[in-house]
Amino acid sequence: MSHQGTPDEQAIKDAKIRQRLDRISRKIVIMSGKGGVGKSTVTVNLANALVDAGKTVGILDTDLHGPNVAKMLGCEEGTLESRDGQNFLPVKVRDGLYVVSLSFALNNNSDPVVWRGPMKIAVIKQFLGDVEWGNLDYLLIDTPPGTGDEQLTVIQAIPEMTGSIIVTTPQDVAVLDARKSVNFSRKLGVAVLGIIENMSALICPDCGKEIPIFGKGGGEKMSLEMDTPFLGSIPLEMHLREYEDIGESTLLKSPESRSTIALLKIASFLDSSIAVSTDRKDLKDTPSCAPSACSTCSSNCSSRKED
Amino acid sequence: MSHQGTPDEQAIKDAKIRQRLDRISRKIVIMSGKGGVGKSTVTVNLANALVDAGKTVGILDTDLHGPNVAKMLGCEEGTLESRDGQNFLPVKVRDGLYVVSLSFALNNNSDPVVWRGPMKIAVIKQFLGDVEWGNLDYLLIDTPPGTGDEQLTVIQAIPEMTGSIIVTTPQDVAVLDARKSVNFSRKLGVAVLGIIENMSALICPDCGKEIPIFGKGGGEKMSLEMDTPFLGSIPLEMHLREYEDIGESTLLKSPESRSTIALLKIASFLDSSIAVSTDRKDLKDTPSCAPSACSTCSSNCSSRKED
């Protein structure tokens, strides 16, 4: 992995990134202020739900210090292959689902990635420019917590970002940090597609009672206060974590569960209502943004109603 | 807050940091690979437990993107006062407990801190050098998740770090990332004082059954495999989060709970067994490191047994 180059080299890299991203209809960054709220869980499951609905999806894991997406998808053993020694192919999880994560490039998953900002910026740009993503309906970009180098790099490198999804738990401290992510997204001109409240309540597997371990309703309340769409609540269920730990899809293994139903509903809402980035004319199979979609979303598409 | 200066200015700043830290007996960095595992919860409660045991404790919150320590301590309204316009005083939470967090310097807690690495490095160094901590028994340094700028800066700025505490949940993906933190600590020559497993099981408030929502035993198993001390498991209890959200001490409010008992036990073990940094001769009221302590710990103190 190389560092950033001269201004000329950088311009070539940026052009390459744009060329790659032109072939991707919807680019969505998944963020949270606080860690451990389930960004990767949401990313992986939304991706699976979209693929089940016939879409082609890529996942880019930009959490370089703790890249867990591959483990959750059960493709830890994958490697980033290259046909020309310069560009590389994403790891295929199943038909329609591709992933790129730093974990594929590490020899030992116990070794820490001890990198300061500039190195992280360079690697994320490589992931965007040097990966042969091909034509995708969606690129879901999982990020680490916070509003620093990784998030800035992703957003600045993808000027036609479709929007952001902010994940939070209902807990006050998580909601506090999620507000920062909403404001961060807005400051940088990225439409907030919506808030997802994860771990919204736990059902006791013994007595069936609901346990609001991290509280309940904090995400929805915040989305109302901040005037952002609320995409839904995902309950905390044991099997979600269990399937994640063994790299199985909870949607497949537990199709009737409340969390699966919630995830499918969110994916379906996203797919039917968000606007696509229509400012590139060379996109194929990309429907025009429907005005009805624009009335419920706040994407960056050209037909978006101005505030 | 100023950026880093010339090499000469930097040397003066580094000398100032050392001078400040010479007055602090034990400097402990609290880390995790994964976010949301409870670093701040552990930090705040260990600090309260140590103060209850008669110690003077400072907390430095280096999570600049999501500084939640002040909210958890109920001192969100605090401000960093200065007597000379150059150095500032930590916020006093109660007798014996002081805290410094970026949240005290923010006008609006919903505003994101959009900083790249160099700015974060400069601010953390200011927190170490420009804060009049005074004489402390402990400085607990809470960090964001990962092994990047913040952790590197803290460890490189404090060469006589007593050690690190690694917090994890039992979940596989959290343990995977905690391993990275153990190796990071070792690579940088900081003794791992031990692993804490947080959220190790939930007791249903209705039926009393134990629910291993994030699994159980992953932290202890990892500490055995990696040959690091295991400091204990903290169960996931509703009141822990509830008191945290309103800034109350769970130790005070729920003294008989399992999580309080676990936290007190960990604090007592830490206080009685870890070695202190004795390589500075101007420390006052700092007991010599007992050989008995050294046999059970892996600190950096001068009487540490070499491996």
Coordinates of C-alpha atoms in Angstrom, one line a residue:
Chain A
M1 CA 0.0 0.0 0.0
S2 CA 1.5 3.3 -1.1
H3 CA 1.4 6.7 0.6
Q4 CA 0.0 9.8 -1.1
G5 CA 2.0 11.1 -4.0
T6 CA 2.8 14.4 -5.7
P7 CA -0.2 16.7 -6.6
D8 CA -0.1 15.3 -10.2
E9 CA -0.1 11.7 -9.0
Q10 CA -2.9 12.7 -6.6
A11 CA -5.0 14.2 -9.4
I12 CA -4.6 11.0 -11.4
K13 CA -5.7 9.0 -8.4
D14 CA -8.7 11.2 -7.8
A15 CA -9.7 10.8 -11.5
K16 CA -9.4 7.0 -11.1
I17 CA -11.6 7.1 -8.0
R18 CA -14.3 9.1 -9.9
Q19 CA -14.1 6.6 -12.8
R20 CA -14.6 3.7 -10.5
L21 CA -17.5 5.3 -8.6
D22 CA -19.3 6.4 -11.8
R23 CA -20.2 2.7 -12.2
I24 CA -21.9 2.6 -8.8
S25 CA -25.4 3.9 -8.6
R26 CA -25.8 4.5 -4.9
K27 CA -23.0 5.2 -2.5
I28 CA -24.0 5.2 1.1
V29 CA -21.7 5.9 4.1
I30 CA -22.7 4.3 7.4
M31 CA -21.6 6.3 10.4
S32 CA -22.1 6.7 14.2
G33 CA -20.5 9.0 16.7
K34 CA -20.1 6.2 19.3
G35 CA -18.5 2.9 18.8
G36 CA -20.2 -0.5 19.3
V37 CA -23.6 0.6 18.2
G38 CA -23.7 -1.9 15.4
K39 CA -22.6 0.0 12.2
S40 CA -21.0 -3.2 10.9
T41 CA -24.0 -5.3 11.9
V42 CA -26.3 -3.0 10.1
T43 CA -24.0 -2.7 7.0
V44 CA -23.7 -6.4 6.6
N45 CA -27.3 -7.2 7.1
L46 CA -28.6 -4.4 4.9
A47 CA -26.2 -5.6 2.2
N48 CA -27.5 -9.1 2.4
A49 CA -31.1 -7.9 2.3
L50 CA -30.4 -5.8 -0.8
V51 CA -28.8 -8.7 -2.5
D52 CA -31.7 -10.9 -1.6
A53 CA -33.9 -8.3 -3.4
G54 CA -31.8 -8.7 -6.5
K55 CA -29.3 -5.9 -6.2
T56 CA -25.6 -6.0 -6.6
V57 CA -23.8 -4.6 -3.6
G58 CA -20.3 -3.8 -2.5
I59 CA -19.2 -3.3 1.1
L60 CA -16.1 -1.2 1.8
D61 CA -14.9 -1.6 5.4
T62 CA -12.9 1.6 6.3
D63 CA -12.5 0.6 10.0
L64 CA -8.8 0.0 9.6
H65 CA -8.1 -0.6 13.3
G66 CA -10.9 -3.0 13.8
P67 CA -12.0 -4.5 10.5
N68 CA -14.8 -7.0 11.4
V69 CA -17.0 -7.0 8.3
A70 CA -15.2 -10.1 6.7
K71 CA -15.6 -12.1 9.9
M72 CA -19.3 -11.2 10.1
L73 CA -19.7 -12.3 6.5
G74 CA -17.8 -15.5 7.0
C75 CA -15.2 -14.7 4.4
E76 CA -12.2 -14.1 6.6
E77 CA -10.0 -16.3 4.6
G78 CA -10.6 -14.2 1.4
T79 CA -7.6 -12.5 -0.3
L80 CA -7.5 -9.5 -2.5
E81 CA -6.5 -10.9 -5.9
S82 CA -5.0 -8.8 -8.7
R83 CA -5.0 -9.4 -12.4
D84 CA -2.4 -6.7 -13.3
G85 CA -0.5 -6.3 -10.1
Q86 CA -1.9 -2.8 -9.6
N87 CA -5.6 -3.0 -9.3
F88 CA -7.4 -5.7 -7.2
L89 CA -10.7 -7.5 -7.1
P90 CA -13.0 -7.3 -4.2
V91 CA -13.7 -10.6 -2.3
K92 CA -16.9 -12.3 -3.5
V93 CA -19.1 -13.3 -0.6
R94 CA -21.8 -14.7 -2.7
D95 CA -23.5 -13.8 -6.0
G96 CA -24.1 -10.1 -6.0
L97 CA -22.1 -9.4 -2.8
Y98 CA -18.5 -8.1 -2.8
V99 CA -16.4 -6.8 0.0
V100 CA -13.1 -5.1 0.5
S101 CA -11.5 -4.8 4.0
L102 CA -8.1 -4.3 5.3
S103 CA -8.5 -7.6 7.1
F104 CA -7.8 -9.4 3.8
A105 CA -4.4 -7.8 3.6
L106 CA -3.3 -8.7 7.2
N107 CA -1.2 -11.7 7.9
N108 CA -2.4 -12.0 11.4
N109 CA -5.7 -10.7 12.7
S110 CA -4.3 -10.2 16.2
D111 CA -1.7 -7.7 14.9
P112 CA -2.8 -4.1 15.5
V113 CA -2.8 -1.7 12.6
V114 CA -0.7 1.1 14.2
W115 CA -1.3 3.9 11.7
R116 CA -1.6 7.7 12.0
G117 CA -4.0 9.7 9.8
P118 CA -2.0 10.1 6.5
M119 CA -1.5 6.3 6.1
K120 CA -5.2 5.7 6.7
I121 CA -6.1 8.4 4.2
A122 CA -3.8 6.8 1.6
V123 CA -5.2 3.3 2.1
I124 CA -8.9 4.4 1.9
K125 CA -8.2 6.2 -1.3
Q126 CA -6.6 3.0 -2.7
F127 CA -9.7 1.1 -1.7
L128 CA -11.8 3.5 -3.7
G129 CA -9.5 3.9 -6.7
D130 CA -7.6 0.6 -7.1
V131 CA -10.5 -1.8 -6.5
E132 CA -12.3 -3.2 -9.6
W133 CA -15.7 -2.9 -8.1
G134 CA -17.4 -3.0 -11.5
N135 CA -21.1 -2.1 -11.9
L136 CA -22.8 -2.0 -8.5
D137 CA -26.3 -0.9 -7.4
Y138 CA -24.9 -0.1 -4.0
L139 CA -21.7 0.6 -2.3
L140 CA -22.1 0.6 1.5
I141 CA -19.2 2.2 3.3
D142 CA -18.7 1.1 6.8
T143 CA -16.7 3.5 9.0
P144 CA -15.1 3.5 12.4
P145 CA -16.8 5.7 15.1
G146 CA -16.1 9.4 15.1
T147 CA -15.7 12.3 12.7
G148 CA -12.1 12.2 11.8
D149 CA -9.7 11.1 9.1
E150 CA -11.6 8.1 7.8
Q151 CA -15.0 9.8 7.5
L152 CA -13.5 13.0 6.0
T153 CA -11.5 11.0 3.5
V154 CA -14.5 8.9 2.4
I155 CA -16.8 11.9 2.0
Q156 CA -14.3 14.1 0.3
A157 CA -13.2 11.4 -2.1
I158 CA -16.9 10.7 -3.1
P159 CA -18.4 14.0 -4.1
E160 CA -21.6 12.4 -5.4
M161 CA -22.3 10.5 -2.2
T162 CA -26.0 9.4 -2.2
G163 CA -26.2 9.9 1.5
S164 CA -25.4 8.8 5.0
I165 CA -27.1 6.4 7.4
I166 CA -26.5 7.2 11.1
V167 CA -26.6 4.2 13.5
T168 CA -27.2 4.7 17.2
T169 CA -28.4 2.8 20.2
P170 CA -31.2 4.3 22.3
Q171 CA -28.7 5.2 25.1
D172 CA -28.2 8.9 25.9
V173 CA -24.5 8.9 25.3
A174 CA -24.9 7.1 22.0
V175 CA -27.6 9.5 20.9
L176 CA -25.4 12.5 21.9
D177 CA -22.7 11.2 19.6
A178 CA -25.1 10.4 16.8
R179 CA -26.2 14.0 16.8
K180 CA -22.6 14.9 16.0
S181 CA -22.6 12.6 13.1
V182 CA -25.9 14.1 11.7
N183 CA -24.3 17.5 11.9
F184 CA -21.1 16.3 10.5
S185 CA -22.9 14.8 7.5
R186 CA -24.8 18.0 6.9
K187 CA -21.8 20.3 7.3
L188 CA -20.1 18.3 4.6
G189 CA -23.1 18.4 2.3
V190 CA -24.0 14.8 2.5
A191 CA -27.7 14.1 2.8
V192 CA -28.8 12.1 5.9
L193 CA -30.9 9.3 4.5
G194 CA -32.0 8.4 8.0
I195 CA -31.3 7.2 11.5
I196 CA -31.4 3.5 12.6
E197 CA -31.9 2.7 16.2
N198 CA -30.0 -0.6 16.9
M199 CA -30.2 -2.7 20.1
S200 CA -33.5 -1.0 20.8
A201 CA -34.8 -3.6 23.3
L202 CA -34.0 -7.2 24.2
I203 CA -36.5 -9.9 24.5
C204 CA -35.7 -12.3 27.3
P205 CA -35.3 -15.7 25.7
D206 CA -36.6 -17.3 29.0
C207 CA -39.7 -15.3 29.9
G208 CA -40.3 -13.3 26.7
K209 CA -40.4 -9.9 28.5
E210 CA -38.9 -6.9 26.8
I211 CA -35.8 -5.5 28.5
P212 CA -34.8 -2.0 27.5
I213 CA -31.2 -2.6 28.4
F214 CA -29.9 0.4 26.5
G215 CA -33.2 2.3 26.8
K216 CA -35.8 2.6 24.0
G217 CA -36.9 5.3 21.6
G218 CA -33.8 7.5 21.8
G219 CA -33.0 7.2 18.1
E220 CA -36.6 8.0 16.9
K221 CA -36.8 11.0 19.3
M222 CA -33.5 12.3 18.1
S223 CA -34.5 11.9 14.4
L224 CA -37.7 13.9 15.1
E225 CA -35.7 16.7 16.9
M226 CA -33.1 16.8 14.2
D227 CA -35.6 16.6 11.4
T228 CA -34.1 13.5 9.7
P229 CA -36.0 10.4 8.5
F230 CA -36.2 7.5 11.0
L231 CA -35.5 4.3 9.2
G232 CA -36.4 1.9 12.0
S233 CA -35.5 0.1 15.2
I234 CA -33.6 -3.2 15.3
P235 CA -34.2 -5.2 18.5
L236 CA -31.3 -6.8 20.3
E237 CA -31.6 -10.5 19.8
M238 CA -29.2 -13.2 20.8
H239 CA -29.1 -14.9 17.4
L240 CA -27.9 -11.7 15.7
R241 CA -24.7 -11.7 17.6
E242 CA -24.4 -15.5 17.5
Y243 CA -24.7 -15.7 13.7
E244 CA -22.3 -12.8 13.4
D245 CA -19.7 -14.5 15.4
I246 CA -19.8 -17.5 13.1
G247 CA -20.1 -15.5 9.9
E248 CA -23.6 -16.7 9.0
S249 CA -26.5 -14.5 7.7
T250 CA -29.1 -13.9 10.4
L251 CA -31.6 -13.1 7.6
L252 CA -31.2 -16.6 6.2
K253 CA -30.9 -18.4 9.5
S254 CA -33.6 -16.6 11.4
P255 CA -36.0 -15.3 8.7
E256 CA -39.0 -14.9 11.1
S257 CA -37.2 -13.0 13.8
R258 CA -38.1 -9.5 14.8
S259 CA -34.6 -8.2 13.9
T260 CA -34.7 -9.8 10.5
I261 CA -38.1 -8.3 9.8
A262 CA -36.9 -4.9 10.9
L263 CA -33.8 -5.1 8.7
L264 CA -35.7 -6.2 5.6
K265 CA -38.2 -3.3 6.1
I266 CA -35.3 -0.8 6.4
A267 CA -33.6 -2.2 3.2
S268 CA -36.9 -2.2 1.3
F269 CA -37.6 1.4 2.4
L270 CA -34.1 2.5 1.4
D271 CA -34.3 0.8 -2.0
S272 CA -37.6 2.1 -2.9
S273 CA -37.4 5.7 -1.6
I274 CA -33.9 7.1 -1.8
A275 CA -32.8 9.1 -4.7
V276 CA -29.9 8.0 -6.8
S277 CA -27.0 10.2 -7.9
T278 CA -28.2 11.1 -11.4
D279 CA -25.6 13.7 -12.1
R280 CA -23.5 11.2 -14.2
K281 CA -24.9 10.5 -17.6
D282 CA -23.0 7.3 -18.2
L283 CA -24.8 5.3 -15.6
K284 CA -26.7 2.4 -16.9
D285 CA -29.9 0.8 -15.5
T286 CA -30.2 3.7 -13.0
P287 CA -33.8 4.9 -12.8
S288 CA -34.4 8.6 -12.6
C289 CA -35.1 10.0 -9.2
A290 CA -38.9 10.0 -8.7
P291 CA -40.3 13.2 -7.3
S292 CA -42.3 11.1 -4.8
A293 CA -39.0 9.8 -3.5
C294 CA -37.7 13.3 -3.1
S295 CA -40.6 14.3 -0.9
T296 CA -39.6 11.8 1.7
C297 CA -35.8 11.9 1.4
S298 CA -33.1 14.4 1.6
S299 CA -30.6 13.0 -0.9
N300 CA -28.2 15.0 -3.1
C301 CA -29.9 14.1 -6.4
S302 CA -30.4 16.8 -9.0
S303 CA -34.2 16.8 -8.6
R304 CA -34.0 17.3 -4.9
K305 CA -36.2 20.1 -3.6
E306 CA -34.2 22.9 -2.2
D307 CA -34.7 23.7 1.5
Chain B
M1 CA -5.9 25.3 21.4
S2 CA -2.7 25.6 19.4
H3 CA -1.1 23.3 16.8
Q4 CA 2.3 21.7 17.3
G5 CA 5.2 24.2 17.1
T6 CA 8.8 24.2 16.1
P7 CA 11.2 21.5 17.3
D8 CA 12.3 23.8 20.1
E9 CA 8.8 24.6 21.1
Q10 CA 8.0 20.9 21.0
A11 CA 10.9 20.1 23.3
I12 CA 9.7 22.7 25.8
K13 CA 6.2 21.2 25.6
D14 CA 7.5 17.7 26.1
A15 CA 9.6 18.8 29.2
K16 CA 6.4 20.4 30.6
I17 CA 4.5 17.2 30.1
R18 CA 7.1 15.2 32.0
Q19 CA 7.1 17.8 34.8
R20 CA 3.4 17.5 35.1
L21 CA 3.4 13.7 35.0
D22 CA 6.2 13.4 37.6
R23 CA 3.6 14.4 40.1
I24 CA 1.3 11.5 39.2
S25 CA 2.1 8.1 40.7
R26 CA 0.3 5.8 38.4
K27 CA -0.7 6.5 34.8
I28 CA -3.0 4.0 33.3
V29 CA -4.3 4.0 29.7
I30 CA -7.7 2.3 29.2
M31 CA -8.0 0.9 25.7
S32 CA -10.0 -1.5 23.5
G33 CA -9.9 -2.4 19.9
K34 CA -13.6 -2.2 19.4
G35 CA -15.9 0.7 20.3
G36 CA -18.8 0.5 22.6
V37 CA -17.4 -2.1 24.9
G38 CA -17.5 0.2 27.9
K39 CA -14.1 1.9 28.2
S40 CA -15.6 5.1 29.5
T41 CA -17.9 3.2 31.9
V42 CA -15.0 1.2 33.3
T43 CA -12.8 4.4 33.6
V44 CA -15.5 6.4 35.4
N45 CA -16.4 3.6 37.8
L46 CA -12.8 2.6 38.6
A47 CA -12.0 6.2 39.3
N48 CA -15.0 6.5 41.7
A49 CA -14.0 3.3 43.4
L50 CA -10.4 4.4 43.8
V51 CA -11.5 7.8 45.2
D52 CA -13.8 6.0 47.6
A53 CA -10.7 4.1 48.8
G54 CA -9.0 7.4 49.6
K55 CA -7.0 8.0 46.4
T56 CA -6.7 11.1 44.4
V57 CA -7.6 10.5 40.8
G58 CA -7.6 12.3 37.5
I59 CA -9.4 11.3 34.4
L60 CA -8.2 12.4 31.0
D61 CA -10.8 11.8 28.2
T62 CA -8.9 11.5 24.9
D63 CA -12.0 10.5 22.9
L64 CA -12.2 13.8 21.1
H65 CA -14.9 12.8 18.7
G66 CA -17.2 11.4 21.3
P67 CA -16.2 12.7 24.7
N68 CA -18.8 11.2 27.1
V69 CA -16.9 11.0 30.4
A70 CA -18.2 14.3 31.7
K71 CA -21.8 13.3 31.0
M72 CA -21.3 10.1 32.8
L73 CA -19.8 11.9 35.8
G74 CA -22.7 14.4 35.9
C75 CA -20.3 17.4 35.4
E76 CA -21.2 18.3 31.8
E77 CA -21.6 22.0 32.8
G78 CA -18.0 22.2 34.0
T79 CA -15.5 24.6 32.3
L80 CA -11.8 24.6 32.2
E81 CA -10.7 27.6 34.2
S82 CA -7.3 29.2 33.9
R83 CA -5.4 31.3 36.5
D84 CA -2.8 32.6 34.1
G85 CA -4.4 32.3 30.7
Q86 CA -2.0 29.6 29.6
N87 CA -2.5 26.6 31.9
F88 CA -5.9 25.4 33.0
L89 CA -7.4 23.5 35.9
P90 CA -9.2 20.2 35.6
V91 CA -12.9 20.2 36.5
K92 CA -13.5 18.9 40.0
V93 CA -16.2 16.3 40.1
R94 CA -15.9 15.7 43.9
D95 CA -13.1 15.7 46.5
G96 CA -10.3 13.6 45.0
L97 CA -11.7 13.3 41.5
Y98 CA -10.8 15.6 38.6
V99 CA -11.5 15.4 34.9
V100 CA -10.4 17.0 31.7
S101 CA -12.4 16.4 28.5
L102 CA -12.8 18.2 25.3
S103 CA -16.5 18.4 26.0
F104 CA -15.7 21.2 28.5
A105 CA -14.3 23.3 25.7
L106 CA -17.2 22.8 23.2
N107 CA -20.0 25.3 23.0
N108 CA -22.5 22.8 21.7
N109 CA -22.3 19.1 22.5
S110 CA -24.1 18.3 19.2
D111 CA -21.4 19.8 17.1
P112 CA -19.0 17.3 15.6
V113 CA -15.3 17.7 16.2
V114 CA -14.0 17.4 12.6
W115 CA -10.3 17.0 13.2
R116 CA -7.6 15.1 11.4
G117 CA -4.7 13.5 13.2
P118 CA -2.3 16.4 13.7
M119 CA -4.9 18.5 15.5
K120 CA -5.8 15.6 17.7
I121 CA -2.2 15.0 18.6
A122 CA -1.7 18.7 19.5
V123 CA -4.8 18.8 21.8
I124 CA -3.9 15.6 23.6
K125 CA -0.4 17.0 24.3
Q126 CA -2.0 20.2 25.6
F127 CA -4.2 18.2 27.9
L128 CA -1.1 16.5 29.3
G129 CA 1.2 19.5 29.5
D130 CA -1.1 22.5 30.1
V131 CA -3.4 21.0 32.8
E132 CA -2.5 21.7 36.4
W133 CA -3.3 18.2 37.6
G134 CA -1.2 18.6 40.8
N135 CA -0.3 15.5 42.8
L136 CA -2.4 12.5 41.9
D137 CA -2.3 8.9 42.8
Y138 CA -3.8 7.9 39.5
L139 CA -4.3 9.4 36.1
L140 CA -6.8 7.2 34.1
I141 CA -6.6 8.0 30.4
D142 CA -9.7 7.0 28.5
T143 CA -9.1 6.5 24.8
P144 CA -11.3 6.1 21.7
P145 CA -11.3 2.7 20.1
G146 CA -8.5 1.6 17.8
T147 CA -4.7 1.9 17.7
G148 CA -4.2 5.2 15.9
D149 CA -3.2 8.8 16.5
E150 CA -4.8 9.2 20.0
Q151 CA -3.4 6.0 21.5
L152 CA 0.1 6.5 19.9
T153 CA 0.2 10.1 21.2
V154 CA -0.8 9.2 24.7
I155 CA 1.7 6.4 25.0
Q156 CA 4.6 8.2 23.3
A157 CA 4.0 11.3 25.4
I158 CA 4.1 9.3 28.7
P159 CA 7.2 7.2 28.6
E160 CA 6.8 6.0 32.2
M161 CA 3.2 4.7 31.7
T162 CA 2.3 2.3 34.5
G163 CA 0.4 0.2 32.2
S164 CA -2.7 -0.4 30.1
I165 CA -6.1 -1.9 30.9
I166 CA -7.8 -3.6 27.9
V167 CA -11.6 -3.6 28.0
T168 CA -13.6 -6.1 25.9
T169 CA -17.0 -7.6 25.7
P170 CA -17.2 -11.5 25.4
Q171 CA -18.3 -11.2 21.8
D172 CA -15.9 -12.7 19.2
V173 CA -15.5 -9.6 17.2
A174 CA -14.7 -7.6 20.3
V175 CA -12.2 -10.1 21.6
L176 CA -10.6 -10.1 18.1
D177 CA -10.0 -6.4 18.4
A178 CA -8.9 -6.6 22.0
R179 CA -6.1 -8.9 21.0
K180 CA -4.9 -6.2 18.7
S181 CA -4.8 -3.7 21.7
V182 CA -2.9 -6.2 23.8
N183 CA -0.3 -6.6 21.0
F184 CA -0.3 -2.8 20.4
S185 CA 0.5 -2.2 24.1
R186 CA 3.2 -4.8 24.1
K187 CA 4.8 -3.5 20.9
L188 CA 5.0 0.0 22.4
G189 CA 6.5 -1.3 25.7
V190 CA 3.5 -0.6 27.9
A191 CA 2.7 -3.4 30.4
V192 CA -0.7 -4.8 30.1
L193 CA -2.1 -4.6 33.6
G194 CA -5.0 -6.8 32.6
I195 CA -8.2 -7.5 30.7
I196 CA -11.6 -6.6 31.9
E197 CA -14.6 -8.3 30.4
N198 CA -17.6 -5.9 30.3
M199 CA -21.2 -6.7 29.6
S200 CA -20.4 -10.3 30.4
A201 CA -24.0 -11.4 31.0
L202 CA -27.4 -9.8 31.6
I203 CA -29.7 -10.8 34.4
C204 CA -33.3 -10.5 33.3
P205 CA -35.0 -8.0 35.6
D206 CA -38.2 -10.0 35.3
C207 CA -37.3 -13.7 35.7
G208 CA -33.8 -13.4 37.1
K209 CA -32.3 -15.7 34.4
E210 CA -28.9 -15.0 33.1
I211 CA -28.8 -13.9 29.4
P212 CA -25.4 -14.1 27.7
I213 CA -26.4 -11.5 25.2
F214 CA -22.8 -10.9 24.1
G215 CA -21.6 -14.3 25.1
K216 CA -19.7 -15.1 28.2
G217 CA -16.1 -15.9 29.1
G218 CA -14.5 -14.5 25.9
G219 CA -12.3 -12.0 27.8
E220 CA -11.0 -14.5 30.3
K221 CA -10.3 -17.1 27.6
M222 CA -8.4 -14.5 25.7
S223 CA -6.4 -13.3 28.7
L224 CA -5.3 -16.9 29.3
E225 CA -4.3 -17.4 25.7
M226 CA -2.4 -14.1 25.6
D227 CA -0.8 -14.6 29.0
T228 CA -2.2 -11.4 30.5
P229 CA -3.8 -11.0 33.9
F230 CA -7.6 -11.2 33.9
L231 CA -9.0 -8.4 36.1
G232 CA -12.6 -9.5 36.2
S233 CA -16.0 -9.6 34.5
I234 CA -18.6 -6.8 34.9
P235 CA -22.1 -8.0 34.3
L236 CA -24.5 -5.9 32.2
E237 CA -27.1 -4.4 34.5
M238 CA -29.8 -1.9 33.6
H239 CA -28.9 0.5 36.4
L240 CA -25.3 0.8 35.1
R241 CA -26.6 2.5 31.9
E242 CA -29.4 4.3 33.6
Y243 CA -27.2 6.0 36.2
E244 CA -24.6 6.7 33.5
D245 CA -27.2 8.5 31.4
I246 CA -28.1 10.8 34.3
G247 CA -24.6 11.3 35.5
E248 CA -24.9 9.5 38.9
S249 CA -22.4 7.0 40.4
T250 CA -23.7 3.5 40.2
L251 CA -21.3 2.5 43.0
L252 CA -23.2 5.0 45.3
K253 CA -26.7 4.3 44.0
S254 CA -26.5 0.6 43.7
P255 CA -23.9 -0.5 46.2
E256 CA -25.1 -4.1 46.5
S257 CA -25.3 -4.9 42.8
R258 CA -23.2 -7.4 41.0
S259 CA -21.6 -4.9 38.8
T260 CA -20.7 -2.6 41.7
I261 CA -19.1 -5.6 43.5
A262 CA -17.2 -6.5 40.4
L263 CA -16.0 -3.0 39.9
L264 CA -14.9 -2.6 43.5
K265 CA -13.0 -5.9 43.4
I266 CA -11.1 -4.8 40.2
A267 CA -10.2 -1.4 41.7
S268 CA -9.0 -3.0 44.9
F269 CA -6.9 -5.5 43.1
L270 CA -5.4 -2.9 40.9
D271 CA -4.6 -0.6 43.8
S272 CA -3.0 -3.3 45.9
S273 CA -1.1 -5.2 43.2
I274 CA 0.1 -3.0 40.4
A275 CA 3.5 -1.6 40.5
V276 CA 4.1 2.2 40.5
S277 CA 6.5 4.0 38.3
T278 CA 9.4 4.5 40.7
D279 CA 12.0 5.6 38.2
R280 CA 11.4 9.3 39.3
K281 CA 13.0 10.2 42.6
D282 CA 11.0 13.3 43.2
L283 CA 7.7 11.5 43.8
K284 CA 6.2 12.0 47.2
D285 CA 4.0 9.6 49.1
T286 CA 4.6 6.9 46.5
P287 CA 5.3 3.5 48.1
S288 CA 8.1 1.4 46.7
C289 CA 7.0 -1.3 44.5
A290 CA 6.5 -4.5 46.5
P291 CA 8.1 -7.6 45.1
S292 CA 4.9 -9.5 45.9
A293 CA 3.1 -7.2 43.6
C294 CA 5.6 -7.7 40.8
S295 CA 5.1 -11.4 40.9
T296 CA 1.5 -11.0 39.8
C297 CA 1.8 -8.0 37.5
S298 CA 3.7 -7.1 34.4
S299 CA 4.3 -3.4 35.0
N300 CA 7.2 -1.3 33.9
C301 CA 8.5 -0.5 37.4
S302 CA 12.2 -0.8 38.1
S303 CA 11.9 -3.9 40.3
R304 CA 10.0 -5.7 37.6
K305 CA 11.2 -9.2 37.0
E306 CA 12.6 -9.5 33.5
D307 CA 10.9 -12.1 31.3

